[in-house]
Every structure is written in structure tokens, then in C-alpha cells.
Coordinates of N, CA and C and ligand atoms in Angstrom, one line a residue:
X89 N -10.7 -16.5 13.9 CA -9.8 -16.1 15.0 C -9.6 -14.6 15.0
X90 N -9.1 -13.8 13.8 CA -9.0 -12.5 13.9 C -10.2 -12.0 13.2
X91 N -10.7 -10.7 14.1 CA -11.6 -10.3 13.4 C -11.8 -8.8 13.3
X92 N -11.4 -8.1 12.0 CA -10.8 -7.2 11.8 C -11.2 -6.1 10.7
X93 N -12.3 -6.7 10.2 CA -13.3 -6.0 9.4 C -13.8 -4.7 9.7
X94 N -13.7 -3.8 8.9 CA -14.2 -2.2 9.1 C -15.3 -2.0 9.6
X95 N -16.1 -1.3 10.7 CA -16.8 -1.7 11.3 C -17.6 -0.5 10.5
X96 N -18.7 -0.3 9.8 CA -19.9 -0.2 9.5 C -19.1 1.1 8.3
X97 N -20.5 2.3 8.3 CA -20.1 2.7 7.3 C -19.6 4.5 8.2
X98 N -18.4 4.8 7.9 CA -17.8 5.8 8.8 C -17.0 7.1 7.8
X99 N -16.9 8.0 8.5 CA -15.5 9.0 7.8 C -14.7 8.0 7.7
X100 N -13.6 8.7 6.3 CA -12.3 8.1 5.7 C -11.5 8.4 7.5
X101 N -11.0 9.1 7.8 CA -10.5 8.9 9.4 C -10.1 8.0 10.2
X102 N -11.7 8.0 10.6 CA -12.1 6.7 11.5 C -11.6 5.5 10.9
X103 N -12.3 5.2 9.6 CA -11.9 3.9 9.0 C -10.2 3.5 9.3
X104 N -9.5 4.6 8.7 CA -8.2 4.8 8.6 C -7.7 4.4 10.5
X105 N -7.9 4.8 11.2 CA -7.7 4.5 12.5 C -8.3 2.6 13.2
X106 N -9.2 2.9 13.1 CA -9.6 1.3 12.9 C -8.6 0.5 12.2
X107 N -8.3 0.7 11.2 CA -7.3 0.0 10.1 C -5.7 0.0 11.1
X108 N -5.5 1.5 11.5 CA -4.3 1.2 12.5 C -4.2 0.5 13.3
X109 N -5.2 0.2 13.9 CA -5.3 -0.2 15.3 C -5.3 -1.5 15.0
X110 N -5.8 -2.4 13.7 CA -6.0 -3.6 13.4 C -4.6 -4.1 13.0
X111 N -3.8 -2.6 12.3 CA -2.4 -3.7 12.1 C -1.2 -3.6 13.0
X112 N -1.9 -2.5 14.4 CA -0.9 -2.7 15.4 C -0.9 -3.8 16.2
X113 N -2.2 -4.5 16.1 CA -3.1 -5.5 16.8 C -2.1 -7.3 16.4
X114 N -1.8 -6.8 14.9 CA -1.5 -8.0 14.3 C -0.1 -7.9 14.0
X115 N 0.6 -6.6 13.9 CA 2.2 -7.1 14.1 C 3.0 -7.0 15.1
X116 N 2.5 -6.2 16.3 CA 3.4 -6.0 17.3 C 4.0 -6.8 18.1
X117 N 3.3 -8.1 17.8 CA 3.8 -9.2 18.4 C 4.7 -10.4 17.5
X118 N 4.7 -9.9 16.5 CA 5.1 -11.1 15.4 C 6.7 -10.3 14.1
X119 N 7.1 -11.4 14.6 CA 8.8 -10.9 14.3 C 8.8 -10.7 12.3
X120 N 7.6 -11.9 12.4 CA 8.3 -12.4 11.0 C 8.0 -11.5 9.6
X121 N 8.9 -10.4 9.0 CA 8.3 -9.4 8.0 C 7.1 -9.8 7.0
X122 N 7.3 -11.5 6.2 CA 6.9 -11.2 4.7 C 5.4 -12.2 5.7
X123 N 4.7 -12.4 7.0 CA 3.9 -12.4 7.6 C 3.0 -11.7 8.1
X124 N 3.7 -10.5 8.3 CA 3.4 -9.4 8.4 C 2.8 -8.6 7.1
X125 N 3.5 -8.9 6.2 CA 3.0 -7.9 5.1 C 1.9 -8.7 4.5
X126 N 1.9 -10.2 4.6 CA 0.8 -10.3 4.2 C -0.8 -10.0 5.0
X127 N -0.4 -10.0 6.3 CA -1.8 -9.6 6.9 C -2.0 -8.0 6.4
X128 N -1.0 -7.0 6.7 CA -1.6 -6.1 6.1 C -2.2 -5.9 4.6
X129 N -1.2 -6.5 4.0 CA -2.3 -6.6 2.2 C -3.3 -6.9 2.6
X130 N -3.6 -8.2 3.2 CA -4.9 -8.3 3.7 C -6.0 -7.4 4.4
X131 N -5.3 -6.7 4.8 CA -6.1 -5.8 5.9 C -6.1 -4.3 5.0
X132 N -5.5 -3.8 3.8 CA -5.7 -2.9 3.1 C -7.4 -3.4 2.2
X133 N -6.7 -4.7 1.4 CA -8.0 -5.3 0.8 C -9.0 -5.3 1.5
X134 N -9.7 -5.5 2.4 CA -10.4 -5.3 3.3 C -11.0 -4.2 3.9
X135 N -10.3 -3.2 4.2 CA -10.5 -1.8 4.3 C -10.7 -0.8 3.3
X136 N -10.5 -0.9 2.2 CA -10.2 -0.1 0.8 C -11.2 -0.4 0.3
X137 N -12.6 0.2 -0.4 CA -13.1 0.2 -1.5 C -12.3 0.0 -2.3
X138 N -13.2 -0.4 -3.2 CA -13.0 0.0 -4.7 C -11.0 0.2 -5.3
X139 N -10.7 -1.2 -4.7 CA -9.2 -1.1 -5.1 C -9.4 -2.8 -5.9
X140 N -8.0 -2.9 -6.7 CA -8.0 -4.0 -7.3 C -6.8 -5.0 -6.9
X141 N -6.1 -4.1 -6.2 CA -4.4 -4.4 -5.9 C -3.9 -4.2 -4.6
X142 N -3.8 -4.8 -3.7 CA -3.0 -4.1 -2.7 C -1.9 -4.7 -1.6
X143 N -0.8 -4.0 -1.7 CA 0.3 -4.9 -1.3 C 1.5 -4.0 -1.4
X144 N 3.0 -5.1 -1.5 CA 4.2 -4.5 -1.3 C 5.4 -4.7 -2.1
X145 N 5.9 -3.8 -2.4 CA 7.3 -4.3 -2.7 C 8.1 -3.4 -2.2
X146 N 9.5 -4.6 -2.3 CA 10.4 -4.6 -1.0 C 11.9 -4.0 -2.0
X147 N 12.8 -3.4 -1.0 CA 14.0 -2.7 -1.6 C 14.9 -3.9 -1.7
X148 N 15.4 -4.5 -3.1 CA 16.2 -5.8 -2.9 C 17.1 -5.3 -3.5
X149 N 18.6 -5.4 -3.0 CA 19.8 -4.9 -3.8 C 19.7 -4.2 -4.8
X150 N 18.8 -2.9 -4.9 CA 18.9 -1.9 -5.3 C 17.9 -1.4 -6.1
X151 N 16.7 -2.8 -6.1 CA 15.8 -2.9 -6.9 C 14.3 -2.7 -6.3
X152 N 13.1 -2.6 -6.7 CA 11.9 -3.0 -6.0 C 11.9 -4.6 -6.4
X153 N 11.3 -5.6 -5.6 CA 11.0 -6.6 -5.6 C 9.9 -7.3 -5.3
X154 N 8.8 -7.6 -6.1 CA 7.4 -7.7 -5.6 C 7.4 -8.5 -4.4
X155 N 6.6 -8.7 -3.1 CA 6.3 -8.6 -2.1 C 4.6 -9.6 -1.8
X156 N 4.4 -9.7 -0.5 CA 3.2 -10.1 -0.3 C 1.8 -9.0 -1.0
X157 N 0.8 -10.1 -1.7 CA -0.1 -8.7 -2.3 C -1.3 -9.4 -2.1
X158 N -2.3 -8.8 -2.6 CA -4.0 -9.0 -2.9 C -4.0 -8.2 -4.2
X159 N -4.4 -9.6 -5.2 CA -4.6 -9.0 -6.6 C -4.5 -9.9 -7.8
X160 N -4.4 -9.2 -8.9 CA -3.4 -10.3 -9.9 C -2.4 -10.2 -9.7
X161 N -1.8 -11.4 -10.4 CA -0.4 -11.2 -10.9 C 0.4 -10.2 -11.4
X162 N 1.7 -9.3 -10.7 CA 2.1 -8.5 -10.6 C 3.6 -8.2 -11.8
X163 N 4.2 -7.3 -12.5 CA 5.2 -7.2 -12.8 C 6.5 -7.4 -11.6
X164 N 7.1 -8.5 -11.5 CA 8.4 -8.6 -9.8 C 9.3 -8.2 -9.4
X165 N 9.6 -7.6 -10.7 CA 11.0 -6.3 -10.8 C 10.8 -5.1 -11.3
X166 N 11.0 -3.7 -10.7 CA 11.1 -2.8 -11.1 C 12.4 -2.0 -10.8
X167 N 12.5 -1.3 -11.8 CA 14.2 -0.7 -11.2 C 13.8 0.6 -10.7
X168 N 14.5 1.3 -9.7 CA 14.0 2.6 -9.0 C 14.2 3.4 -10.2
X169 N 12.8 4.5 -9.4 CA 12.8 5.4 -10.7 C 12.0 5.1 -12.0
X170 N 11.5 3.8 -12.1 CA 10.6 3.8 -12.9 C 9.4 3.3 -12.6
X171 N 8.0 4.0 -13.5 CA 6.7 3.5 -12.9 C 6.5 4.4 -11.5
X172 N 5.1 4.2 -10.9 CA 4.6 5.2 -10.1 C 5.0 4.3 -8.5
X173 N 5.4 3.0 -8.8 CA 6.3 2.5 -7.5 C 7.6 3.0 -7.7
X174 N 8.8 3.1 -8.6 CA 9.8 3.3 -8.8 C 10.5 4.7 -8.3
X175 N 9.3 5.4 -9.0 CA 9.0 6.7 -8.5 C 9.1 7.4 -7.1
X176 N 8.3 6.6 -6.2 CA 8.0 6.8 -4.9 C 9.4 6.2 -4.2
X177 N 10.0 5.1 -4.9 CA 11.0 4.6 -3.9 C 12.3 5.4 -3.8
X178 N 12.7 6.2 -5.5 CA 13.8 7.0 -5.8 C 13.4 8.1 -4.7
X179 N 12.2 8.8 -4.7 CA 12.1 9.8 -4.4 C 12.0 9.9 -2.7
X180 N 11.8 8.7 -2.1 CA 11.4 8.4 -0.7 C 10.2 9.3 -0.8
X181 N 8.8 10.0 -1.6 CA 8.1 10.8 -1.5 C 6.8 9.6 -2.1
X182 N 5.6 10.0 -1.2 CA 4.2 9.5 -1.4 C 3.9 9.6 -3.4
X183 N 3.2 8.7 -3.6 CA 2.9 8.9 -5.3 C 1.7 8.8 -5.4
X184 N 0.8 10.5 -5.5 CA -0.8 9.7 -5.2 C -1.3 10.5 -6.7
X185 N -1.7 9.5 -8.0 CA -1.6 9.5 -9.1 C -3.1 9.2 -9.3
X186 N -3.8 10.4 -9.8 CA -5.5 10.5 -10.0 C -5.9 9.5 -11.4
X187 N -4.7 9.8 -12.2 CA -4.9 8.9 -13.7 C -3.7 8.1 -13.8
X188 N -3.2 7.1 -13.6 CA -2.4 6.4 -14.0 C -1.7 6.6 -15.4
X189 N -2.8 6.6 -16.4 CA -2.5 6.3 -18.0 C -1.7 7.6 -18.5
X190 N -1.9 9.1 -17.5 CA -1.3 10.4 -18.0 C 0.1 10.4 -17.3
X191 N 0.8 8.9 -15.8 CA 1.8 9.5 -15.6 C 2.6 8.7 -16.7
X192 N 4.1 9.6 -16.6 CA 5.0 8.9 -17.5 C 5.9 7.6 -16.7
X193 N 5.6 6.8 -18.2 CA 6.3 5.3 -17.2 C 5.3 4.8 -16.3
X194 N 4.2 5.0 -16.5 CA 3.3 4.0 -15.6 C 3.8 2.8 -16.2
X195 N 3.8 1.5 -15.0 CA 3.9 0.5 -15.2 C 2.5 -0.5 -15.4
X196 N 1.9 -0.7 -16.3 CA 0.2 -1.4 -16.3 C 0.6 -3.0 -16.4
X197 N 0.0 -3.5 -15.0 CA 0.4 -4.4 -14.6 C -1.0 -5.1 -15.0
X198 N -2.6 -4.3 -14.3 CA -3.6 -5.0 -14.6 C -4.6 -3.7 -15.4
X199 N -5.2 -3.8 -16.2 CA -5.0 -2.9 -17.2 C -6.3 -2.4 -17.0
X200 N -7.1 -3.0 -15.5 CA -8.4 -2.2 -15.4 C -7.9 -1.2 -14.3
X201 N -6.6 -1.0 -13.9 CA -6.2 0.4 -12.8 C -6.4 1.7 -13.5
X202 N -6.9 2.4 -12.4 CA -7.3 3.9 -13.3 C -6.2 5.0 -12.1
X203 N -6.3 4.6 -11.2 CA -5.8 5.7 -10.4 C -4.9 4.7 -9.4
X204 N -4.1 5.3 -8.9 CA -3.1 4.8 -7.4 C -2.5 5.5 -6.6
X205 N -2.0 4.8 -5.5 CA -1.6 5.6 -4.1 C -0.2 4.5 -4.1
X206 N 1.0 5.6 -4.0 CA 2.2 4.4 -3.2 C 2.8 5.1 -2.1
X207 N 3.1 4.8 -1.1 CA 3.8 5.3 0.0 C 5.1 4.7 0.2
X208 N 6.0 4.8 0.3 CA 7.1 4.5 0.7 C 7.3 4.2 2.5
X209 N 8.0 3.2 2.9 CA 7.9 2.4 4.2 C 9.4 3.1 4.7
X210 N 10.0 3.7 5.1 CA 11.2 4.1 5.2 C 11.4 3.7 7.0
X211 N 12.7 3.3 6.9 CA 13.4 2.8 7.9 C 15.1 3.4 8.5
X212 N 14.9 4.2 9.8 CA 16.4 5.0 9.2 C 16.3 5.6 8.5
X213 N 15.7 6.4 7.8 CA 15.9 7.2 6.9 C 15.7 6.8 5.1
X214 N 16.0 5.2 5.1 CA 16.1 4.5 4.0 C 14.8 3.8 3.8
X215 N 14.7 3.9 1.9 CA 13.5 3.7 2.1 C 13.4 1.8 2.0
X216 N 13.0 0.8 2.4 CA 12.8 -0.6 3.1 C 12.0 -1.0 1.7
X217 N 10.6 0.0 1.5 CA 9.5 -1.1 0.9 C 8.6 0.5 0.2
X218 N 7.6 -0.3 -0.3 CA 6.7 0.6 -0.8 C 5.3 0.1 -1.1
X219 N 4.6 0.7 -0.5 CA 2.8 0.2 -0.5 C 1.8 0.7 -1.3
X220 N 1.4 -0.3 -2.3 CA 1.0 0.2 -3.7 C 0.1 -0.2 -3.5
X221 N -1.2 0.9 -3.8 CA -2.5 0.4 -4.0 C -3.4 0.8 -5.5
X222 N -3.5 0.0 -5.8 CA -4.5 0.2 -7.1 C -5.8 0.2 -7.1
X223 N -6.2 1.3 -7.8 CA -8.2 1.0 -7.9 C -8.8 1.3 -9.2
X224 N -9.9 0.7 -9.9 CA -10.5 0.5 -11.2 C -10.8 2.4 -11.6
X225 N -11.4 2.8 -10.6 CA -11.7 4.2 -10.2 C -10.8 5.4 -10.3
X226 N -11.3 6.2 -11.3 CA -10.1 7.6 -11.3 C -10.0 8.5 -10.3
X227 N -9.4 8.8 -9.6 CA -9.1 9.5 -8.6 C -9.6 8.7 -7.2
X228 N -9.2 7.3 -7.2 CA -10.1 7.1 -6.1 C -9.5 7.6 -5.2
X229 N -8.3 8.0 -4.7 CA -7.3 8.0 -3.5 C -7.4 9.8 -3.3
X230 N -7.5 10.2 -2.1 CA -7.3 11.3 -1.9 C -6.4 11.8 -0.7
X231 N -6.2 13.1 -0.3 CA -5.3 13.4 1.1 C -5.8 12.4 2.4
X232 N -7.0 12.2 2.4 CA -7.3 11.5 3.9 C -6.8 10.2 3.2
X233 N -6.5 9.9 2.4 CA -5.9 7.9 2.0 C -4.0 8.0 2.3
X234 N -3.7 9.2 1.6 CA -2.3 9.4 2.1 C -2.1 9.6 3.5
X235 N -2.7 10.8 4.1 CA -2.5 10.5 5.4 C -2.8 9.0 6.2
X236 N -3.5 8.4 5.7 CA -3.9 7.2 6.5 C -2.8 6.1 6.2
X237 N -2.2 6.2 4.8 CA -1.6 4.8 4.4 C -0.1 5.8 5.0
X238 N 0.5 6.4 4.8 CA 1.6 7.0 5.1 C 1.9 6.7 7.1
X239 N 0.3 6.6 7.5 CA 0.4 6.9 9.0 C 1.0 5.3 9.5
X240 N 0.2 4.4 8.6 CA 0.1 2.4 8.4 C 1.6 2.7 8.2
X241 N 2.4 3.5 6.9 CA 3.9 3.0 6.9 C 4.7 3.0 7.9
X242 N 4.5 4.4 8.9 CA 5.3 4.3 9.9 C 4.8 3.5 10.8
X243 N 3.6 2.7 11.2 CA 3.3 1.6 12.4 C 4.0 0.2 11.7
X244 N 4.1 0.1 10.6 CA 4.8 -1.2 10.2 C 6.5 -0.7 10.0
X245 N 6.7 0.3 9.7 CA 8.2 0.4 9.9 C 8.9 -0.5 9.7
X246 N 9.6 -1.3 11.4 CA 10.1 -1.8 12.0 C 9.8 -3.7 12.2
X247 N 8.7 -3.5 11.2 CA 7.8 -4.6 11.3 C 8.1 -5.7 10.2
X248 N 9.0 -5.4 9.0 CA 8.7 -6.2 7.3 C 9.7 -6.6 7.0
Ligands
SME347 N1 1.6 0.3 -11.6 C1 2.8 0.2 -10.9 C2 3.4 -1.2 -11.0 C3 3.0 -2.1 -9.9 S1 1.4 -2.7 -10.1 O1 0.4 -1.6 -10.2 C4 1.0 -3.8 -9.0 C5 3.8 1.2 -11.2 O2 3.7 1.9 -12.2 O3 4.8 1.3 -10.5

């Protein structure tokens, strides 16, 4: 029915745009948040080389709370401020981490992540959620992945 796959082999950009366009395609019509977040996990997995993880967690009474994902099985509670999600949500600031194992308080959830990207989803001003990607790969994530996934947090916003 949907078909939404990255279309051949392109700049980080393009890809990243295609990717927008796939998940303005697939939430702008659809009310329901934790539906939504799962087609985007889906649609990060899908678009992302070389990641092992990809998905959300959501701001629950004060906490991160794991979320729809693509991956293993995840740590479900983290308290703000800790780990390279915790991090991102205290800070409302992007967490784009080349080595995981050098930041302090990494949280090692699947113990073949070498590097990650988290963006924070902020709504109002407050931050809602946070979009955590993991990959086997050190340094896989660079400025064109933040700009891209940062650009996805504000199209889903209003969406989760
Ligand atoms: N590594 C994260 C925890 C979440 S898992 O990677 C899915 C962290 O340090 O916040």
C-alpha cells in the first residue's frame, strides 16, 4: 500500500528530503501519535544506513519513556539528564555523539552501538519526545543527519 523506500543511491540531502516528504505523506492525515511514531521509526529504519536502533521516547511525567522503535529491546525509563537521550531532553539541544563509549553516562542498551544522533521533538517550546538513532559505526551521523532529523522533528511536532 505505502511505498516509501529511498529512491536509489543520492546526496545525504536529497535522501533526507525524500524521507520528509514520506513522513509528511504519512502523518498529516492521521491524528493518532504512538501510529505515527511508529511509521516514522519505520521510515528512519528504512532510510538510515547502517543504524541498529531507531525510534522514540516520549516526555512522561517528568521522565523519558520508551516509545515506538526499530531494534532490540530497549532500556523504558530514563531520567532527564541522563545518558545521550537524557541529555538531549534536559538540554532541549541535538546530541550528535561520534563515540558513544567516551560520552559520560552513556546508556548501552545494545552493546554493538558505536556512535548516535538524538534530537529532541519540542512542542511550544517544551520538549514532547526525543529521536534516538543508533548505528554499529563510529561517527556514523554527521551535520547533514542533524540537519535532516532535526528538520523530521519539526514536521512531526504536532503529530505524536
Ligand atoms: N543509548 C541511549 C539509551 C537509549 S538506547 O540507545 C535505545 C542513551 O544513552 O541515552
Amino acid at each position: 500500500m505505502f511505498d516509501f523506500r529511498p529512491v536509489g543511491d543520492c546526496p545525504k540531502p536529497d535522501a533526507y528530503r525524500q524521507l520528509h516528504d514520506a513522513a509528511e505523506a504519512l502523518t498529516s492525515d492521521e491524528p493518532d501519535g504512538v501510529a505515527n511514531m511508529a511509521n516514522i521509526a519505520a521510515l528512519l529504519w528504512d532510510f538510515l544506513p547502517d543504524t541498529n536502533w531507531t525510534g522514540f521516547y516520549r516526555m512522561v511525567g517528568g521522565e523519558l519513556v520508551l516509545g515506538p522503535f526499530i531494534g532490540r529491546p530497549a532500556c523504558i525509563r530514563i531520567p532527564l539528564g541522563k545518558g545521550v537521550c537524557g541529555t538531549a531532553a534536559a538540554e532541549g539541544e541535538t546530541q550528535l555523539v561520534e563515540d558513544v563509549h567516551a560520552f559520560p553516562g552513556h546508556i548501552a542498551c545494545d552493546s554493538v552501538t558505536n556512535s548516535e544522533l538524538v534530537v529532541p521533538v519540542l512542542r511550544d517550546g517544551d520538549v514532547v519526545a526525543v529521536i534516538d538513532l543508533d548505528s554499529p559505526l563510529k561517527a556514523r551521523f554527521d551535520e547533514d543527519d542533524r540537519q535532516g532529523i532535526e528538520r523530521l522533528a519539526e514536521i512531526i511536532s504536532n503529530r505524536i
